[in-house]
Amino acid sequence: MGFLATFHQPAGVVRSGAASGSPAQGLLPILGSTPSATGLQINQASASSVSTVYACVTIRAKDVARCRPSLRKVGATRDTEPVTDHPVAKLLRRPNRIQTWFEFMLQMHVAFLLRGNAYAVILRDDSGRPQQLLPVNPDAVLVLEAVDGSIFYQVNRVGLFQLAMLRDLPISIPEENVLHLRGLTFNMLVGANTIALARDSIGVALGLEQQVARFMANGARPSGVLQTDKTMSADAAQRLRDQWDSFRSGLANVGRTAILEDGLKWNAMQLTGADLQLLEQRKFSREEVALWWSVPLHKLNVPAENARIKLDDAEQGYVNATIMPDLDAWEQKFEQVFDLDAEDLEVDFDERLLLRAAESVRINNQRLKVMSGLATQNECRAEEGKPPMAGADVLLHPVNLAASGSDMSGTAPDGAGRPSSGQAPTPGAANDRGEQDA
């Protein structure tokens, strides 16, 4: 009998065959909330519902996940073969039996960006070698300190899958079995909660979005109104109210014209100053939230920002200032947790894919590298994913950089000068001297 089959079937559980289980949900559980000055509760789920927060976090996490890691000897260049027969190298290809590396890193880095902490439980075999990395929601982890300085991680199992995967580990897991990436921290143990620090900025953005949504749901109005100076009966007023409500609420009625009676007059409506200010506030809120995650506005597809920048330079700056520190943090954390430096090994995240230029720019750069003697033709072909070409593994040197003999340069030509003692001069050199003597 399987592990899951030992549990009683609770309400809402779907039974299939001999095994029981509960529907898995992809939403973030609301485990910890922080109130903002707006009165709204800020947690992982509510913060992620803000479009700017979601865009900043997912864009940055996807870029980190795209940088494929490899295990190499310290000091080895990227054109050498990586180490593949090490347990950590296998984790870098398949961290666990459910997720690909991209999925694993996406979940881990999103947790790191939202909560300032990313946790993955290390599942080991009987010999202590790491076999799987199981990511855990930061809100389900409590870091515990012992009097002797030992660190433990109390992990609340969320869902039957985690219960099954962590069944052999205690509730408080020792630190050697947890990969913990910390962000900004003030006590060395736990990173500061990013969405808690940014709670007011997120709260303003969330409040503005809810205000616009409620306005569209309850206050969507036609392009004008009808007025009358007549005194209306109660029945006529009620009928007018019902007719008004039937077309003023809901997105489907935006822009429709009300057809009423009793000499009603049409008055056109325009956006008020308050309406225009609301749109400006949403723009400012987007910029404010983007600052918390160091994501430039051109990554958020802001039209005005894309129009005034050079995209290649902006992408280079984004990778240098935002992505490279993230990659450095992950590289050093893997080396520390798995003690790789003791084996003269290091983890290398390849960021070159993020800096891949347009085709015309790449070809021009490769042409300059070949002409300058910095790379062979086959090395440039490999960058483009093309097979090697016969005779293209030699560095080419421009002929205009070769030494040429002349009176002005002070460099003697080939074969010039007096021959060594006991050696006859070369025929060409003798003829040259004879012609000069003549």
PDB file of C-alpha atoms in Angstrom, residues 177-349:
ATOM      1  CA  ASN A 177      19.749  19.528   4.841  1.00  0.00           C
ATOM      2  CA  VAL A 178      18.359  22.889   3.725  1.00  0.00           C
ATOM      3  CA  LEU A 179      19.542  25.176   0.932  1.00  0.00           C
ATOM      4  CA  HIS A 180      18.660  28.665   2.151  1.00  0.00           C
ATOM      5  CA  LEU A 181      19.353  31.735   0.008  1.00  0.00           C
ATOM      6  CA  ARG A 182      19.013  34.964   1.999  1.00  0.00           C
ATOM      7  CA  GLY A 183      18.529  38.465   0.712  1.00  0.00           C
ATOM      8  CA  LEU A 184      19.094  41.607   2.730  1.00  0.00           C
ATOM      9  CA  THR A 185      19.323  40.494   6.371  1.00  0.00           C
ATOM     10  CA  PHE A 186      19.900  42.163   9.717  1.00  0.00           C
ATOM     11  CA  ASN A 187      20.526  39.065  11.868  1.00  0.00           C
ATOM     12  CA  MET A 188      22.486  36.772   9.504  1.00  0.00           C
ATOM     13  CA  LEU A 189      19.768  34.106   9.700  1.00  0.00           C
ATOM     14  CA  VAL A 190      16.654  35.345   7.867  1.00  0.00           C
ATOM     15  CA  GLY A 191      16.357  37.721   4.937  1.00  0.00           C
ATOM     16  CA  ALA A 192      14.163  40.785   5.229  1.00  0.00           C
ATOM     17  CA  ASN A 193      10.668  40.296   3.824  1.00  0.00           C
ATOM     18  CA  THR A 194      10.586  42.309   0.593  1.00  0.00           C
ATOM     19  CA  ILE A 195       6.822  42.623   0.248  1.00  0.00           C
ATOM     20  CA  ALA A 196       6.622  43.641   3.911  1.00  0.00           C
ATOM     21  CA  LEU A 197       9.152  46.424   3.310  1.00  0.00           C
ATOM     22  CA  ALA A 198       7.271  47.494   0.174  1.00  0.00           C
ATOM     23  CA  ARG A 199       3.816  47.009   1.704  1.00  0.00           C
ATOM     24  CA  ASP A 200       2.720  50.635   1.343  1.00  0.00           C
ATOM     25  CA  SER A 201       3.863  50.932  -2.279  1.00  0.00           C
ATOM     26  CA  ILE A 202       2.137  47.648  -3.087  1.00  0.00           C
ATOM     27  CA  GLY A 203      -0.921  48.691  -1.089  1.00  0.00           C
ATOM     28  CA  VAL A 204      -1.272  51.904  -3.085  1.00  0.00           C
ATOM     29  CA  ALA A 205      -0.964  50.010  -6.373  1.00  0.00           C
ATOM     30  CA  LEU A 206      -3.439  47.378  -5.216  1.00  0.00           C
ATOM     31  CA  GLY A 207      -5.869  50.035  -3.993  1.00  0.00           C
ATOM     32  CA  LEU A 208      -5.711  51.923  -7.289  1.00  0.00           C
ATOM     33  CA  GLU A 209      -6.398  48.746  -9.258  1.00  0.00           C
ATOM     34  CA  GLN A 210      -9.344  47.870  -7.035  1.00  0.00           C
ATOM     35  CA  GLN A 211     -10.657  51.426  -7.290  1.00  0.00           C
ATOM     36  CA  VAL A 212     -10.571  51.310 -11.098  1.00  0.00           C
ATOM     37  CA  ALA A 213     -12.157  47.855 -11.125  1.00  0.00           C
ATOM     38  CA  ARG A 214     -15.009  48.959  -8.843  1.00  0.00           C
ATOM     39  CA  PHE A 215     -15.454  52.102 -10.906  1.00  0.00           C
ATOM     40  CA  MET A 216     -15.841  49.991 -14.046  1.00  0.00           C
ATOM     41  CA  ALA A 217     -18.202  47.576 -12.327  1.00  0.00           C
ATOM     42  CA  ASN A 218     -20.429  50.068 -10.527  1.00  0.00           C
ATOM     43  CA  GLY A 219     -19.813  53.437 -12.115  1.00  0.00           C
ATOM     44  CA  ALA A 220     -19.295  52.862 -15.812  1.00  0.00           C
ATOM     45  CA  ARG A 221     -21.215  55.732 -17.267  1.00  0.00           C
ATOM     46  CA  PRO A 222     -22.517  56.802 -20.699  1.00  0.00           C
ATOM     47  CA  SER A 223     -20.970  59.570 -22.722  1.00  0.00           C
ATOM     48  CA  GLY A 224     -23.666  61.964 -21.473  1.00  0.00           C
ATOM     49  CA  VAL A 225     -26.681  62.363 -19.167  1.00  0.00           C
ATOM     50  CA  LEU A 226     -30.280  63.535 -19.641  1.00  0.00           C
ATOM     51  CA  GLN A 227     -31.777  66.185 -17.363  1.00  0.00           C
ATOM     52  CA  THR A 228     -35.234  67.741 -16.914  1.00  0.00           C
ATOM     53  CA  ASP A 229     -36.630  70.711 -15.040  1.00  0.00           C
ATOM     54  CA  LYS A 230     -40.049  69.092 -14.595  1.00  0.00           C
ATOM     55  CA  THR A 231     -41.287  67.664 -11.362  1.00  0.00           C
ATOM     56  CA  MET A 232     -41.643  63.916 -11.736  1.00  0.00           C
ATOM     57  CA  SER A 233     -44.003  61.598  -9.946  1.00  0.00           C
ATOM     58  CA  ALA A 234     -42.724  58.864  -7.705  1.00  0.00           C
ATOM     59  CA  ASP A 235     -43.556  56.208 -10.299  1.00  0.00           C
ATOM     60  CA  ALA A 236     -41.801  58.118 -13.078  1.00  0.00           C
ATOM     61  CA  ALA A 237     -38.755  58.732 -10.861  1.00  0.00           C
ATOM     62  CA  GLN A 238     -38.596  55.056  -9.939  1.00  0.00           C
ATOM     63  CA  ARG A 239     -38.940  54.059 -13.582  1.00  0.00           C
ATOM     64  CA  LEU A 240     -36.181  56.519 -14.503  1.00  0.00           C
ATOM     65  CA  ARG A 241     -33.954  55.144 -11.731  1.00  0.00           C
ATOM     66  CA  ASP A 242     -34.466  51.575 -12.945  1.00  0.00           C
ATOM     67  CA  GLN A 243     -33.740  52.542 -16.527  1.00  0.00           C
ATOM     68  CA  TRP A 244     -30.639  54.472 -15.446  1.00  0.00           C
ATOM     69  CA  ASP A 245     -29.279  51.571 -13.419  1.00  0.00           C
ATOM     70  CA  SER A 246     -29.907  49.165 -16.262  1.00  0.00           C
ATOM     71  CA  PHE A 247     -27.492  50.965 -18.568  1.00  0.00           C
ATOM     72  CA  ARG A 248     -25.035  52.773 -16.255  1.00  0.00           C
ATOM     73  CA  SER A 249     -23.483  49.673 -14.568  1.00  0.00           C
ATOM     74  CA  GLY A 250     -21.207  47.153 -16.194  1.00  0.00           C
ATOM     75  CA  LEU A 251     -18.603  47.134 -18.939  1.00  0.00           C
ATOM     76  CA  ALA A 252     -21.107  46.141 -21.613  1.00  0.00           C
ATOM     77  CA  ASN A 253     -22.935  49.476 -21.189  1.00  0.00           C
ATOM     78  CA  VAL A 254     -19.951  51.820 -21.505  1.00  0.00           C
ATOM     79  CA  GLY A 255     -20.727  54.591 -24.024  1.00  0.00           C
ATOM     80  CA  ARG A 256     -24.418  53.752 -24.551  1.00  0.00           C
ATOM     81  CA  THR A 257     -26.953  56.562 -24.753  1.00  0.00           C
ATOM     82  CA  ALA A 258     -29.921  56.687 -22.395  1.00  0.00           C
ATOM     83  CA  ILE A 259     -33.309  57.143 -24.119  1.00  0.00           C
ATOM     84  CA  LEU A 260     -35.737  58.667 -21.616  1.00  0.00           C
ATOM     85  CA  GLU A 261     -38.885  60.791 -21.728  1.00  0.00           C
ATOM     86  CA  ASP A 262     -40.680  63.936 -20.506  1.00  0.00           C
ATOM     87  CA  GLY A 263     -38.409  66.485 -22.242  1.00  0.00           C
ATOM     88  CA  LEU A 264     -35.144  65.277 -20.838  1.00  0.00           C
ATOM     89  CA  LYS A 265     -32.068  67.184 -22.079  1.00  0.00           C
ATOM     90  CA  TRP A 266     -28.725  65.662 -23.145  1.00  0.00           C
ATOM     91  CA  ASN A 267     -25.528  66.859 -21.445  1.00  0.00           C
ATOM     92  CA  ALA A 268     -22.182  65.442 -22.576  1.00  0.00           C
ATOM     93  CA  MET A 269     -19.832  64.097 -19.908  1.00  0.00           C
ATOM     94  CA  GLN A 270     -16.044  64.292 -19.865  1.00  0.00           C
ATOM     95  CA  LEU A 271     -13.266  62.972 -17.651  1.00  0.00           C
ATOM     96  CA  THR A 272     -12.890  65.135 -14.577  1.00  0.00           C
ATOM     97  CA  GLY A 273      -9.600  66.268 -13.071  1.00  0.00           C
ATOM     98  CA  ALA A 274      -9.930  63.536 -10.475  1.00  0.00           C
ATOM     99  CA  ASP A 275     -10.264  60.914 -13.216  1.00  0.00           C
ATOM    100  CA  LEU A 276      -7.148  62.169 -14.981  1.00  0.00           C
ATOM    101  CA  GLN A 277      -5.242  62.295 -11.689  1.00  0.00           C
ATOM    102  CA  LEU A 278      -6.153  58.659 -11.057  1.00  0.00           C
ATOM    103  CA  LEU A 279      -4.486  57.636 -14.314  1.00  0.00           C
ATOM    104  CA  GLU A 280      -1.370  59.615 -13.387  1.00  0.00           C
ATOM    105  CA  GLN A 281      -1.295  58.009  -9.944  1.00  0.00           C
ATOM    106  CA  ARG A 282      -1.328  54.537 -11.489  1.00  0.00           C
ATOM    107  CA  LYS A 283       1.648  55.464 -13.684  1.00  0.00           C
ATOM    108  CA  PHE A 284       3.606  56.751 -10.698  1.00  0.00           C
ATOM    109  CA  SER A 285       2.680  53.663  -8.702  1.00  0.00           C
ATOM    110  CA  ARG A 286       4.085  51.423 -11.449  1.00  0.00           C
ATOM    111  CA  GLU A 287       7.413  53.259 -11.344  1.00  0.00           C
ATOM    112  CA  GLU A 288       7.510  53.098  -7.551  1.00  0.00           C
ATOM    113  CA  VAL A 289       6.938  49.349  -7.442  1.00  0.00           C
ATOM    114  CA  ALA A 290       9.550  48.716 -10.150  1.00  0.00           C
ATOM    115  CA  LEU A 291      12.160  50.429  -7.956  1.00  0.00           C
ATOM    116  CA  TRP A 292      11.739  47.828  -5.215  1.00  0.00           C
ATOM    117  CA  TRP A 293      12.805  45.025  -7.571  1.00  0.00           C
ATOM    118  CA  SER A 294      15.426  46.975  -9.570  1.00  0.00           C
ATOM    119  CA  VAL A 295      13.627  46.314 -12.839  1.00  0.00           C
ATOM    120  CA  PRO A 296      14.054  49.080 -15.453  1.00  0.00           C
ATOM    121  CA  LEU A 297      10.896  50.395 -17.030  1.00  0.00           C
ATOM    122  CA  HIS A 298      11.854  49.250 -20.529  1.00  0.00           C
ATOM    123  CA  LYS A 299      11.555  45.654 -19.271  1.00  0.00           C
ATOM    124  CA  LEU A 300       7.927  46.435 -18.394  1.00  0.00           C
ATOM    125  CA  ASN A 301       7.221  47.545 -21.985  1.00  0.00           C
ATOM    126  CA  VAL A 302       6.603  51.172 -21.090  1.00  0.00           C
ATOM    127  CA  PRO A 303       6.260  52.815 -24.550  1.00  0.00           C
ATOM    128  CA  ALA A 304       7.792  56.169 -23.605  1.00  0.00           C
ATOM    129  CA  GLU A 305      10.784  54.448 -22.020  1.00  0.00           C
ATOM    130  CA  ASN A 306      11.457  52.211 -25.035  1.00  0.00           C
ATOM    131  CA  ALA A 307      11.382  55.206 -27.360  1.00  0.00           C
ATOM    132  CA  ARG A 308      14.232  57.103 -25.707  1.00  0.00           C
ATOM    133  CA  ILE A 309      16.811  54.405 -24.936  1.00  0.00           C
ATOM    134  CA  LYS A 310      19.213  52.251 -26.890  1.00  0.00           C
ATOM    135  CA  LEU A 311      17.954  48.762 -26.180  1.00  0.00           C
ATOM    136  CA  ASP A 312      21.309  46.932 -26.369  1.00  0.00           C
ATOM    137  CA  ASP A 313      22.930  49.270 -23.837  1.00  0.00           C
ATOM    138  CA  ALA A 314      19.858  49.121 -21.590  1.00  0.00           C
ATOM    139  CA  GLU A 315      19.863  45.306 -21.622  1.00  0.00           C
ATOM    140  CA  GLN A 316      23.572  45.260 -20.796  1.00  0.00           C
ATOM    141  CA  GLY A 317      22.980  47.575 -17.853  1.00  0.00           C
ATOM    142  CA  TYR A 318      20.056  45.468 -16.630  1.00  0.00           C
ATOM    143  CA  VAL A 319      22.106  42.257 -16.739  1.00  0.00           C
ATOM    144  CA  ASN A 320      25.099  43.884 -15.026  1.00  0.00           C
ATOM    145  CA  ALA A 321      23.159  45.632 -12.260  1.00  0.00           C
ATOM    146  CA  THR A 322      20.255  43.242 -11.606  1.00  0.00           C
ATOM    147  CA  ILE A 323      20.840  39.729 -12.929  1.00  0.00           C
ATOM    148  CA  MET A 324      24.567  39.259 -12.291  1.00  0.00           C
ATOM    149  CA  PRO A 325      24.255  39.836  -8.496  1.00  0.00           C
ATOM    150  CA  ASP A 326      21.472  37.222  -8.449  1.00  0.00           C
ATOM    151  CA  LEU A 327      23.662  34.719 -10.287  1.00  0.00           C
ATOM    152  CA  ASP A 328      26.610  35.411  -8.001  1.00  0.00           C
ATOM    153  CA  ALA A 329      24.413  34.788  -4.967  1.00  0.00           C
ATOM    154  CA  TRP A 330      23.233  31.414  -6.312  1.00  0.00           C
ATOM    155  CA  GLU A 331      26.740  30.329  -7.342  1.00  0.00           C
ATOM    156  CA  GLN A 332      28.206  31.090  -3.930  1.00  0.00           C
ATOM    157  CA  LYS A 333      25.290  29.464  -2.125  1.00  0.00           C
ATOM    158  CA  PHE A 334      25.703  26.164  -3.997  1.00  0.00           C
ATOM    159  CA  GLU A 335      29.435  26.186  -3.296  1.00  0.00           C
ATOM    160  CA  GLN A 336      28.837  26.834   0.407  1.00  0.00           C
ATOM    161  CA  VAL A 337      26.012  24.353   0.993  1.00  0.00           C
ATOM    162  CA  PHE A 338      27.647  21.456  -0.869  1.00  0.00           C
ATOM    163  CA  ASP A 339      31.238  22.327   0.165  1.00  0.00           C
ATOM    164  CA  LEU A 340      32.359  22.427  -3.460  1.00  0.00           C
ATOM    165  CA  ASP A 341      35.475  24.496  -2.835  1.00  0.00           C
ATOM    166  CA  ALA A 342      36.941  21.570  -0.880  1.00  0.00           C
ATOM    167  CA  GLU A 343      36.813  19.585  -4.133  1.00  0.00           C
ATOM    168  CA  ASP A 344      38.178  22.467  -6.221  1.00  0.00           C
ATOM    169  CA  LEU A 345      34.799  22.837  -7.945  1.00  0.00           C
ATOM    170  CA  GLU A 346      32.502  25.762  -8.616  1.00  0.00           C
ATOM    171  CA  VAL A 347      29.052  26.375 -10.105  1.00  0.00           C
ATOM    172  CA  ASP A 348      28.875  28.606 -13.162  1.00  0.00           C
ATOM    173  CA  PHE A 349      25.619  30.208 -14.376  1.00  0.00           C
TER     174      PHE A 349
END
